[in-house]
Structures are given as structure tokens and as C-alpha cells.
CSV table of C-alpha atoms in Angstrom, one decimal:
chain,number,residue,atom,x,y,z
A,1,SER,CA,31.2,-23.9,-23.8
A,2,THR,CA,29.7,-27.8,-22.9
A,3,SER,CA,29.6,-27.0,-19.4
A,4,LYS,CA,28.0,-23.8,-19.7
A,5,ILE,CA,25.4,-25.3,-21.9
A,6,GLN,CA,24.9,-28.0,-19.3
A,7,ILE,CA,24.4,-25.2,-16.3
A,8,PHE,CA,21.8,-23.6,-18.4
A,9,LEU,CA,20.0,-26.6,-19.3
A,10,SER,CA,20.1,-27.5,-15.7
A,11,HIS,CA,18.9,-24.1,-14.7
A,12,THR,CA,16.0,-24.3,-17.1
A,13,THR,CA,14.8,-27.6,-16.0
A,14,ASN,CA,15.1,-26.9,-12.5
A,15,HIS,CA,13.1,-23.7,-13.3
A,16,SER,CA,10.4,-25.3,-15.1
A,17,ALA,CA,9.9,-28.0,-12.7
A,18,VAL,CA,8.9,-25.2,-9.9
A,19,THR,CA,5.1,-25.4,-10.2
A,20,GLU,CA,4.4,-24.2,-6.7
A,21,PHE,CA,5.8,-22.4,-3.5
A,22,PHE,CA,6.0,-23.4,0.0
A,23,LEU,CA,5.5,-20.4,2.3
A,24,VAL,CA,6.9,-21.8,5.4
A,25,ARG,CA,7.3,-18.7,7.8
A,26,LEU,CA,5.7,-19.3,11.1
A,27,SER,CA,4.8,-22.7,10.2
A,28,GLN,CA,7.1,-23.8,13.0
A,29,TYR,CA,4.3,-22.4,15.3
A,30,PRO,CA,1.5,-24.6,15.0
A,31,GLU,CA,-0.1,-23.4,18.1
A,32,LEU,CA,-0.4,-19.9,16.6
A,33,GLN,CA,-2.2,-20.9,13.5
A,34,LEU,CA,-5.5,-20.3,14.7
A,35,PHE,CA,-4.8,-17.3,16.7
A,36,LEU,CA,-3.1,-15.7,13.4
A,37,PHE,CA,-5.9,-16.7,11.2
A,38,LEU,CA,-8.7,-15.3,13.7
A,39,LEU,CA,-6.3,-12.0,14.1
A,40,CYS,CA,-5.8,-11.6,10.1
A,41,LEU,CA,-9.6,-12.2,9.5
A,42,ILE,CA,-10.8,-9.5,11.9
A,43,MET,CA,-8.5,-7.2,10.6
A,44,TYR,CA,-9.2,-8.1,7.0
A,45,MET,CA,-13.2,-7.4,8.0
A,46,ILE,CA,-12.1,-3.9,9.4
A,47,ILE,CA,-10.2,-2.9,6.4
A,48,LEU,CA,-13.1,-4.1,4.3
A,49,LEU,CA,-15.5,-2.2,6.3
A,50,GLY,CA,-14.0,0.8,7.0
A,51,ASN,CA,-12.5,1.7,3.4
A,52,SER,CA,-15.6,0.7,1.8
A,53,LEU,CA,-17.8,3.0,4.0
A,54,LEU,CA,-15.2,5.9,3.3
A,55,ILE,CA,-15.6,5.4,-0.5
A,56,ILE,CA,-19.3,5.3,0.3
A,57,ILE,CA,-19.4,8.4,1.8
A,58,THR,CA,-17.7,10.5,-0.4
A,59,ILE,CA,-19.6,9.2,-3.1
A,60,LEU,CA,-23.1,9.8,-1.4
A,61,ASP,CA,-22.0,13.2,-0.1
A,62,SER,CA,-21.9,15.9,-2.6
A,63,ARG,CA,-19.9,18.0,-0.1
A,64,LEU,CA,-17.2,15.6,-0.4
A,65,ARG,CA,-16.8,15.5,-4.2
A,66,THR,CA,-13.4,17.6,-4.0
A,67,PRO,CA,-9.9,16.7,-5.1
A,68,MET,CA,-8.8,15.8,-1.8
A,69,TYR,CA,-11.8,13.1,-1.2
A,70,PHE,CA,-11.2,11.8,-4.4
A,71,PHE,CA,-7.7,11.1,-3.4
A,72,LEU,CA,-8.8,9.4,-0.4
A,73,GLY,CA,-11.3,7.3,-2.1
A,74,ASN,CA,-8.5,6.0,-4.5
A,75,LEU,CA,-6.4,5.4,-1.2
A,76,SER,CA,-9.2,3.3,0.5
A,77,PHE,CA,-9.9,1.6,-2.9
A,78,LEU,CA,-6.2,0.8,-3.1
A,79,GLY,CA,-6.0,-0.4,0.4
A,80,ILE,CA,-9.0,-3.0,-0.1
A,81,CYS,CA,-7.3,-4.6,-3.4
A,82,TYR,CA,-3.9,-4.5,-1.7
A,83,THR,CA,-4.9,-6.6,1.2
A,84,SER,CA,-7.2,-8.6,-0.7
A,85,SER,CA,-4.2,-9.9,-2.7
A,86,SER,CA,-2.3,-11.1,0.2
A,87,ILE,CA,-4.7,-11.9,3.2
A,88,PRO,CA,-7.1,-14.4,1.7
A,89,PRO,CA,-4.1,-16.6,0.5
A,90,MET,CA,-2.6,-16.2,3.9
A,91,LEU,CA,-5.8,-17.3,5.7
A,92,ILE,CA,-6.0,-20.4,3.5
A,93,ILE,CA,-2.3,-21.1,4.5
A,94,PHE,CA,-2.7,-20.8,8.2
A,95,VAL,CA,-5.8,-23.4,8.2
A,96,SER,CA,-4.2,-25.9,5.5
A,97,GLU,CA,-2.0,-28.6,6.1
A,98,ARG,CA,-0.2,-28.0,2.6
A,99,LYS,CA,1.2,-24.4,3.0
A,100,SER,CA,2.0,-23.6,-0.8
A,101,ILE,CA,0.7,-21.1,-3.5
A,102,SER,CA,1.0,-22.0,-7.2
A,103,PHE,CA,3.6,-20.6,-9.5
A,104,ILE,CA,0.9,-18.6,-11.4
A,105,GLY,CA,-0.6,-17.5,-8.1
A,106,CYS,CA,2.8,-16.5,-6.7
A,107,ALA,CA,3.3,-14.2,-9.8
A,108,LEU,CA,-0.2,-12.8,-9.6
A,109,GLN,CA,0.1,-12.0,-5.9
A,110,MET,CA,3.5,-10.3,-6.4
A,111,VAL,CA,2.4,-8.3,-9.4
A,112,VAL,CA,-0.7,-6.7,-7.4
A,113,SER,CA,0.8,-6.4,-4.0
A,114,LEU,CA,3.9,-4.5,-5.4
A,115,GLY,CA,1.9,-2.4,-8.1
A,116,LEU,CA,-0.6,-1.5,-5.5
A,117,GLY,CA,2.4,-0.6,-2.9
A,118,SER,CA,3.9,1.4,-5.5
A,119,THR,CA,0.8,3.4,-6.5
A,120,GLU,CA,0.4,4.4,-2.9
A,121,CYS,CA,3.9,5.9,-2.9
A,122,ILE,CA,3.0,8.3,-5.7
A,123,LEU,CA,-0.6,8.7,-4.3
A,124,LEU,CA,0.7,9.9,-0.9
A,125,ALA,CA,3.0,12.4,-2.5
A,126,VAL,CA,0.3,13.6,-4.8
A,127,MET,CA,-2.2,14.2,-1.8
A,128,ALA,CA,0.7,16.2,-0.2
A,129,TYR,CA,0.5,18.3,-3.3
A,130,ASP,CA,-3.0,19.0,-3.2
A,131,ARG,CA,-2.8,19.9,0.7
A,132,TYR,CA,-0.1,22.3,-0.5
A,133,VAL,CA,-1.8,24.1,-3.0
A,134,ALA,CA,-4.9,24.2,-1.0
A,135,ILE,CA,-3.3,25.8,2.3
A,136,CYS,CA,-0.4,27.8,0.8
A,137,ASN,CA,-2.5,29.1,-2.6
A,138,PRO,CA,-6.4,29.0,-1.5
A,139,VAL,CA,-7.3,31.7,-4.1
A,140,ARG,CA,-6.1,29.7,-7.0
A,141,TYR,CA,-6.7,26.1,-5.9
A,142,SER,CA,-9.7,25.2,-7.8
A,143,ILE,CA,-7.8,26.9,-10.9
A,144,ILE,CA,-4.6,24.9,-10.2
A,145,ILE,CA,-5.9,21.6,-9.1
A,146,ASN,CA,-9.0,21.3,-11.6
A,147,ARG,CA,-10.7,18.3,-12.3
A,148,VAL,CA,-8.6,17.3,-15.3
A,149,LEU,CA,-5.4,17.7,-13.2
A,150,TYR,CA,-6.3,15.7,-10.5
A,151,VAL,CA,-7.9,12.6,-12.3
A,152,GLN,CA,-4.6,12.6,-14.5
A,153,MET,CA,-2.5,12.7,-11.5
A,154,ALA,CA,-4.3,9.7,-9.9
A,155,ALA,CA,-4.3,7.9,-13.3
A,156,TRP,CA,-0.5,8.3,-13.3
A,157,SER,CA,-0.1,7.3,-10.1
A,158,TRP,CA,-1.8,3.8,-11.0
A,159,ILE,CA,-0.1,3.6,-14.3
A,160,ILE,CA,3.4,4.1,-13.0
A,161,GLY,CA,2.7,1.7,-9.9
A,162,SER,CA,1.6,-1.0,-12.3
A,163,LEU,CA,4.3,-0.7,-14.8
A,164,ASN,CA,6.9,-0.8,-11.9
A,165,SER,CA,5.4,-4.2,-10.7
A,166,LEU,CA,5.1,-5.7,-14.2
A,167,VAL,CA,8.8,-5.1,-14.6
A,168,GLN,CA,10.0,-6.3,-11.5
A,169,THR,CA,7.8,-9.3,-11.3
A,170,VAL,CA,8.7,-10.5,-14.7
A,171,LEU,CA,12.6,-10.2,-14.0
A,172,THR,CA,12.2,-12.1,-11.1
A,173,MET,CA,10.1,-14.8,-12.0
A,174,LEU,CA,11.8,-15.7,-15.3
A,175,LEU,CA,15.1,-16.6,-13.2
A,176,PRO,CA,15.7,-20.1,-12.2
A,177,PHE,CA,14.8,-21.2,-8.9
A,178,CYS,CA,17.0,-24.4,-9.1
A,179,GLY,CA,14.3,-26.5,-7.3
A,180,ASN,CA,14.5,-24.4,-4.2
A,181,ASN,CA,10.4,-23.5,-3.7
A,182,ILE,CA,10.8,-22.9,-0.1
A,183,ILE,CA,10.0,-19.1,0.9
A,184,ASP,CA,10.5,-17.8,4.4
A,185,HIS,CA,7.5,-15.7,4.1
A,186,LEU,CA,3.9,-15.4,4.5
A,187,THR,CA,3.0,-14.0,1.1
A,188,CYS,CA,5.1,-13.9,-2.3
A,189,GLU,CA,7.0,-10.9,-1.4
A,190,ILE,CA,9.8,-9.9,-4.1
A,191,LEU,CA,12.7,-9.6,-1.5
A,192,ALA,CA,11.7,-13.2,0.0
A,193,LEU,CA,11.6,-14.6,-3.5
A,194,LEU,CA,14.7,-13.3,-4.5
A,195,LYS,CA,16.5,-15.1,-1.7
A,196,VAL,CA,15.6,-18.5,-3.2
A,197,ILE,CA,16.9,-17.7,-6.7
A,198,CYS,CA,20.4,-19.4,-7.4
A,199,SER,CA,21.5,-17.3,-10.4
A,200,ASP,CA,22.9,-13.6,-10.4
A,201,ILE,CA,20.2,-11.1,-9.1
A,202,SER,CA,22.2,-8.2,-9.5
A,203,ILE,CA,20.0,-6.6,-12.1
A,204,ASN,CA,17.1,-7.2,-9.9
A,205,VAL,CA,18.7,-5.6,-6.9
A,206,PHE,CA,19.9,-2.4,-9.2
A,207,ILE,CA,16.2,-2.2,-10.6
A,208,MET,CA,14.7,-2.7,-6.9
A,209,THR,CA,17.1,0.2,-5.4
A,210,VAL,CA,16.5,2.4,-8.5
A,211,SER,CA,12.5,1.9,-7.9
A,212,SER,CA,12.9,2.4,-4.2
A,213,ILE,CA,14.8,5.8,-4.7
A,214,VAL,CA,12.2,7.0,-7.3
A,215,LEU,CA,9.2,5.7,-5.7
A,216,LEU,CA,10.2,5.9,-1.8
A,217,VAL,CA,12.8,8.4,-1.5
A,218,ILE,CA,11.9,11.2,-3.9
A,219,PRO,CA,8.1,10.9,-2.9
A,220,LEU,CA,8.8,11.4,0.8
A,221,LEU,CA,11.4,14.2,0.1
A,222,LEU,CA,8.8,15.8,-2.0
A,223,ILE,CA,6.2,15.4,1.1
A,224,PHE,CA,8.9,16.8,3.4
A,225,ILE,CA,9.2,19.8,1.3
A,226,SER,CA,5.4,20.3,0.9
A,227,TYR,CA,4.7,20.1,4.7
A,228,MET,CA,7.7,22.7,5.1
A,229,PHE,CA,5.7,25.3,3.3
A,230,ILE,CA,2.4,24.1,4.6
A,231,LEU,CA,3.7,24.6,8.4
A,232,SER,CA,5.1,28.0,7.2
A,233,SER,CA,1.4,29.1,5.8
A,234,ILE,CA,-0.4,27.5,8.6
A,235,LEU,CA,1.6,29.5,11.5
A,236,ARG,CA,0.7,32.8,9.4
A,237,ILE,CA,-2.8,32.2,9.5
A,238,ASN,CA,-4.4,34.6,12.1
A,239,SER,CA,-7.5,32.6,13.0
A,240,ALA,CA,-6.9,30.0,15.7
A,241,GLU,CA,-10.0,28.2,14.3
A,242,GLY,CA,-8.2,28.3,11.0
A,243,ARG,CA,-4.8,27.0,12.1
A,244,LYS,CA,-6.5,24.2,14.2
A,245,LYS,CA,-8.6,23.0,10.7
A,246,ALA,CA,-5.6,23.1,8.9
A,247,PHE,CA,-3.5,21.0,11.5
A,248,SER,CA,-6.6,18.5,11.8
A,249,THR,CA,-6.4,18.1,8.0
A,250,CYS,CA,-2.5,17.7,7.5
A,251,SER,CA,-1.8,15.6,10.6
A,252,ALA,CA,-4.0,12.6,9.2
A,253,HIS,CA,-2.2,12.7,6.2
A,254,LEU,CA,1.2,12.8,7.9
A,255,THR,CA,0.3,10.1,10.3
A,256,VAL,CA,-0.5,7.5,7.3
A,257,VAL,CA,2.5,9.2,5.5
A,258,ILE,CA,4.9,8.1,8.6
A,259,LEU,CA,3.3,4.7,9.3
A,260,PHE,CA,3.7,3.8,5.6
A,261,TYR,CA,6.8,5.3,4.3
A,262,GLY,CA,8.7,4.5,7.5
A,263,SER,CA,7.9,0.4,7.3
A,264,ALA,CA,8.5,0.4,3.4
A,265,LEU,CA,11.8,2.2,3.4
A,266,PHE,CA,13.1,0.0,6.5
A,267,THR,CA,12.1,-3.2,4.3
A,268,HIS,CA,12.9,-2.5,0.8
A,269,MET,CA,16.0,-0.4,1.2
A,270,LYS,CA,18.0,-3.9,2.2
A,271,PRO,CA,17.1,-6.2,-0.8
A,272,LYS,CA,20.6,-8.0,-0.2
A,273,SER,CA,19.7,-9.4,3.3
A,274,LYS,CA,19.5,-13.2,3.1
A,275,PHE,CA,17.4,-13.4,6.3
A,276,THR,CA,14.0,-12.9,7.3
A,277,THR,CA,13.5,-12.1,10.8
A,278,ALA,CA,10.7,-11.8,13.2
A,279,SER,CA,11.1,-7.9,13.2
A,280,ASP,CA,11.3,-7.9,9.1
A,281,GLU,CA,7.7,-9.7,9.4
A,282,ILE,CA,6.1,-7.6,11.7
A,283,ILE,CA,7.2,-4.2,10.2
A,284,GLY,CA,6.3,-5.7,6.8
A,285,LEU,CA,2.8,-6.4,8.2
A,286,SER,CA,2.7,-2.7,9.5
A,287,TYR,CA,2.1,-1.6,5.7
A,288,GLU,CA,0.5,-4.7,4.3
A,289,VAL,CA,-2.1,-4.8,6.7
A,290,ILE,CA,-2.2,-2.3,9.4
A,291,THR,CA,-1.5,1.0,7.3
A,292,PRO,CA,-4.6,-0.1,5.1
A,293,MET,CA,-6.7,-0.8,8.6
A,294,LEU,CA,-5.8,2.4,10.2
A,295,ASN,CA,-6.4,4.8,6.8
A,296,PRO,CA,-10.2,5.2,7.4
A,297,ILE,CA,-9.9,5.5,11.2
A,298,ILE,CA,-7.2,8.0,11.1
A,299,TYR,CA,-9.1,10.2,8.3
A,300,SER,CA,-12.3,9.8,10.1
A,301,LEU,CA,-11.7,10.5,13.5
A,302,ARG,CA,-9.4,13.9,12.4
A,303,ASN,CA,-12.1,15.1,9.8
A,304,LYS,CA,-15.0,17.0,10.7
A,305,GLU,CA,-16.6,17.0,7.3
A,306,ILE,CA,-16.5,13.0,7.3
A,307,LYS,CA,-18.0,12.9,10.7
A,308,GLU,CA,-21.0,15.5,9.7
A,309,ALA,CA,-21.3,13.5,6.1
A,310,VAL,CA,-21.7,10.5,8.5
A,311,LYS,CA,-24.4,12.0,10.7
A,312,LYS,CA,-26.1,13.1,7.5
A,313,ILE,CA,-26.4,9.8,5.6
A,314,LEU,CA,-27.5,8.3,9.1
A,315,SER,CA,-30.3,10.8,10.1
A,316,ARG,CA,-31.9,10.5,6.1
A,317,HIS,CA,-31.9,6.9,6.5
A,318,VAL,CA,-33.2,6.6,10.0
A,319,HIS,CA,-36.0,9.1,8.6
A,320,LEU,CA,-36.7,6.9,5.8
A,321,TRP,CA,-37.0,4.0,7.8
A,322,LYS,CA,-39.4,5.6,10.2
A,323,ILE,CA,-41.4,6.7,7.3
């Protein structure tokens, strides 16, 4: 029993001694730091600009005040918050000599990024259900997807994502790090942090696996089933113009789903991996940075209503400027 007490005290002492973490991923390539700084800065500016414009457009144009654009506005806002939790600290690390983040900062970064990533998983499934009702049951669409329901679906997406993040972050940060505060990653990502914990992480792995099934696999299956019904309904549409419009609306959402879920499943369904490879880092960035950057581009280019809304808003401001 004495040895167990000593081990416990040792873990507690070492855990309390960890006040910061060093993010060493890619630090062995100093010549790339400036390039990565500029690349991430440009991508971050595109994310802020693109998603902000999409939110503003959906607010200003009364024709876009529908459930689909409400969910799209949530997705854009989520993308801004998600990348703001990781890219600015990453930019600081690229240009600073001391590539570290405080213990509290690391915990906050993890809880925000994990929470928003979990929320996006549910939100994409909710958007698939919205498309399913709109295409497969258009007559009763406004009755089924009423304002109360779609606001509640969006709210529960945020609540469930936040709760999942809070539980996993607390269970991770309470574990002893045994003085090993070097993280082989660019951000405080939960998988990277679990690799520097010296105690048993079987509970964390179990909870992460369950949450991956609940928040990744099940929503993806629901999206797949929804689009089977959607495709069947689209093929029965007599009008070629109607089929084209339906395909255009759904293809944008499917593109985002494939990009996000593909990279997220690859990363989070193998939590026992002890080594972070360059491919893991690139794939991780695809849903941390690339997907939020492409979201407004994909939805804008494939959406006639958004294009018309942009033209209307621009023409209105040009007219006012001339006056």
C-alpha cells in the first residue's frame, strides 16, 4: 500500500508541475515556418471572409430565411469559431521561438475544437434530414420542418457537441502527464494529448470510441439512408430543370459531408495509435482548416439562390452609392 501511495503522490506532483505544453510538430523544419505562417494566415482570412459573407447574405435577403439557410448559417458560424480556436495560436507558434501553450489554454483549445467538431457532425446529419423532407415530402415540408423544430434541432446539435467535448476534455486533463509535456502536434488535439499521458487511458479510449460511433458513424449512416431516399425521389421528378435543381442543392451538401466525415473517421477511429505521421497531420488539417474554408465556396458556387442574393445586395449598394 505504501508503494501505491508513493506512485499516486508522484503522479500528482508531476501532473501539477505541468503548466504548459510544447507543440513540436514540424518544428524540425524551421525553413518551413514562414511559409506555413503565410499559408495558414491566408486560409484563415478566406475562412473568415467567406463564412462571414455567407452569414450576412442569409440575414439580409428575406428569401433565404428558410431552414436550409438557417442551418447553413450555423455551419458557417461554426466554421469561424472552429478555426479561430486553432489557427491564431498556431500562427503564434510558427513565429515564436518558444513554441508552447499554457495548460489552461490547451484545455480551452481542446474543449472548443472538439465541441465544435462534434456539433458539425450532428448538424450535417440534421441538414441531410432537412433535404430529405424538402425533396421527398415537399407538400408537408413547411409543416414538418417548422421554425420551432429546426431551431430545436440546431440547438440540440450545439448542446450534444458541447457536452461530449466537456466530458472528454475533463477526463483527459485530470490524468497525470508525468512531466512529459511535449505534444507532437500543431494544436492541443485530444489524440495527441493522450499519447503523453502515462497512466491507463482505457476509459478515455472507450468513451472516445463510443462518441465516434454516436457522433460520426451513426450520423453518417443516417445521411447515407436519407440520400438513398432523396436520389430515388429525384429520379422520379419529371422536369429536367427540377432534377437539376435538386441535384445541385444536394451535391453541395454531399461534397462537404465526404470531406468532413472522411477525414474525421480516418483520424478518430484509431485512438490507440502512438505515432503521428505526416499523413495524419495533413488529413487532420483537411477537416480543421480546409473544410471550413471550402464550405462557403461549395455552397455559393452550386447555389443559384445565393448567387442571386449576392447580385441583389451588390446592386442595391451600388445604387445607394451613386445616389
